[in-house]
Coordinates of C-alpha atoms in Angstrom, one line a residue:
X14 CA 55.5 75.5 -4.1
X15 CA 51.9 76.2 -4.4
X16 CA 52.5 79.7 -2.5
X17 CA 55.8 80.3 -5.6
X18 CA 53.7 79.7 -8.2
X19 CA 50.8 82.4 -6.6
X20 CA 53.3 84.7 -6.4
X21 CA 54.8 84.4 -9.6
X22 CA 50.9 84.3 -11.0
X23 CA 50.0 87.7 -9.5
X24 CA 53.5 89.2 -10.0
X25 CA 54.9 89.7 -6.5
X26 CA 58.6 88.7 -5.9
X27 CA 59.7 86.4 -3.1
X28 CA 63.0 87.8 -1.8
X29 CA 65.7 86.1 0.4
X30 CA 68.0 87.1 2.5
X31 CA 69.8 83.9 4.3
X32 CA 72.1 83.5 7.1
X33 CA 73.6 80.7 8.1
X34 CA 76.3 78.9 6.4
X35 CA 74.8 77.0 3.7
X36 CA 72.7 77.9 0.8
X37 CA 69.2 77.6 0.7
X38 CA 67.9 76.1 -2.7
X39 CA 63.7 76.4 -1.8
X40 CA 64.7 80.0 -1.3
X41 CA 66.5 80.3 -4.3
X42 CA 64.0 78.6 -6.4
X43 CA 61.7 81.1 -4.8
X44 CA 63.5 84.3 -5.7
X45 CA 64.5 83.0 -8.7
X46 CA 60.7 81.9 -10.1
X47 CA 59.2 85.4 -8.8
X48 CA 61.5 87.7 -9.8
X49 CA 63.0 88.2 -6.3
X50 CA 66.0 89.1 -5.1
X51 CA 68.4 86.5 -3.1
X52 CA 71.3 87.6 -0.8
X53 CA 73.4 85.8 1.3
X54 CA 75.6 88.3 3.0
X55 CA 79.3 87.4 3.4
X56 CA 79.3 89.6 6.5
X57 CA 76.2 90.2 9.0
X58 CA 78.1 93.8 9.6
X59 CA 75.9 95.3 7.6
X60 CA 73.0 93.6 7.7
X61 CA 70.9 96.4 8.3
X62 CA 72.0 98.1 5.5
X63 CA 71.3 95.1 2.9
X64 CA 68.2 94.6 4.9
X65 CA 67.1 98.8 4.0
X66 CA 68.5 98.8 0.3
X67 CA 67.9 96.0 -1.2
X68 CA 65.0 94.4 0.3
X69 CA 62.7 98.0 1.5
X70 CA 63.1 99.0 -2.1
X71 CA 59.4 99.2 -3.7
X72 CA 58.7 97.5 -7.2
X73 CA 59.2 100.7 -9.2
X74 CA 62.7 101.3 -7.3
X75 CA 64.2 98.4 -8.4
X76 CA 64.0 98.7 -11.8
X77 CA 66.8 101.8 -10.9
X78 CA 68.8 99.9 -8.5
X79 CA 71.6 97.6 -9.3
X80 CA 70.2 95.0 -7.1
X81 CA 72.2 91.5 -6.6
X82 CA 71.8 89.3 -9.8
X83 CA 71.6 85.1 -9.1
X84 CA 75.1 83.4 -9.4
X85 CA 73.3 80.2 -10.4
X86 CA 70.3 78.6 -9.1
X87 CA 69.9 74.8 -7.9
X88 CA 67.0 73.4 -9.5
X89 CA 66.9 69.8 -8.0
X90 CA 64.3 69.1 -5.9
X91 CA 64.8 68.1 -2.4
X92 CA 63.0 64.9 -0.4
X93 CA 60.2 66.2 2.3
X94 CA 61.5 63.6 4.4
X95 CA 65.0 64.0 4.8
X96 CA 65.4 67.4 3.6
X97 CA 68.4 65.9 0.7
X98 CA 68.5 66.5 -2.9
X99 CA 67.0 63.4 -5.3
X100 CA 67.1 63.3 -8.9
X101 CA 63.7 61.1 -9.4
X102 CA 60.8 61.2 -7.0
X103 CA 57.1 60.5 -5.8
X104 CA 54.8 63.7 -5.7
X105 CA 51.8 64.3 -3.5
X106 CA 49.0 64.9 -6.4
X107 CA 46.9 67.1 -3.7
X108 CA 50.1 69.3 -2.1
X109 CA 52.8 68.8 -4.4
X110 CA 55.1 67.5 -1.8
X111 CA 57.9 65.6 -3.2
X112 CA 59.3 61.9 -1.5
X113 CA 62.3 59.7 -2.2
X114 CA 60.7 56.9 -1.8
X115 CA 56.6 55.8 -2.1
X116 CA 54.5 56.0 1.0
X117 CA 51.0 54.8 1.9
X118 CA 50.2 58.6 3.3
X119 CA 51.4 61.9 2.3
X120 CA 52.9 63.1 5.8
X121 CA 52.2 66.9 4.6
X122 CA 48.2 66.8 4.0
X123 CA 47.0 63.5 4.9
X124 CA 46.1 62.2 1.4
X125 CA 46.1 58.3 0.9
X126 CA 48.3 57.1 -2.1
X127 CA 47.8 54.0 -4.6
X128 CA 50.4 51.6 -5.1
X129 CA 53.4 52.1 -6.5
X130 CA 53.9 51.1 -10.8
X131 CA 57.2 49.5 -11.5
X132 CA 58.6 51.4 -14.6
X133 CA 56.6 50.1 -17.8
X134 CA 58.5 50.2 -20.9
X135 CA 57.4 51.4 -24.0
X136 CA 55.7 49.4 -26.8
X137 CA 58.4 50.5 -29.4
X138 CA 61.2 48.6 -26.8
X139 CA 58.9 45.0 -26.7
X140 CA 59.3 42.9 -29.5
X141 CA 55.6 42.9 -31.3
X142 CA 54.7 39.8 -32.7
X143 CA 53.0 39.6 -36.1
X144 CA 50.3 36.9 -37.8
X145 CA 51.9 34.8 -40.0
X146 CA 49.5 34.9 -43.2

């Protein structure tokens, strides 16, 4: 994400062009956040025309081109340790990796995490307790 928002910063789009049979929503993200462009063919026939026109195309070329518009980005965030999508996380402070559940390490750069808070509710939900005069 670090390497997104760098892009995005200095202006340069992140485009995507995946094959496979499923989605990709990092890349998406990625496309989406920078400007890029993200394609996934329906048919790999003519990939290496997708691959000339749509991604070969300089920055001032695009703004000519009717280039591929996003059908609707997946914002969730995925787990770094089983790859699924989570609505509430733990994030790596140093890397910005994101877990399902705490852990003592951060498995992508090695920091050492504190313990874990249980959810603290808000003054305004406890019931205050006043002097009696």
């Amino acid at each position: 994400m670090n390497a997104i928002f760098s892009a995005q910063r200095s202006m340069v789009p992140i485009d995507s062009c995946v094959i496979g049979s499923q989605h990709s929503a990092f890349l998406q993200q990625a496309s989406y956040i920078t400007a890029g462009v993200y394609l996934k063919p329906q048919h790999l026939d003519g990939l290496f025309q997708y691959l000339s026109t749509v991604f070969a195309t300089d920055l001032l070329s695009r703004s000519v081109l009717e280039l591929p518009k996003p059908a609707g980005v997946d914002f969730r965030a995925s787990c770094f340790c089983h790859k699924k999508t989570i609505d509430m996380g733990y994030i790596c402070s140093v890397c910005l990796s994101i877990f399902c559940k705490h852990h003592k390490k951060c498995s992508t750069c090695g920091s050492v995490f504190g313990e874990a808070h249980p959810e603290v509710t808000s003054t305004s939900d406890k019931k205050r307790k006043t002097p009696m005069a």
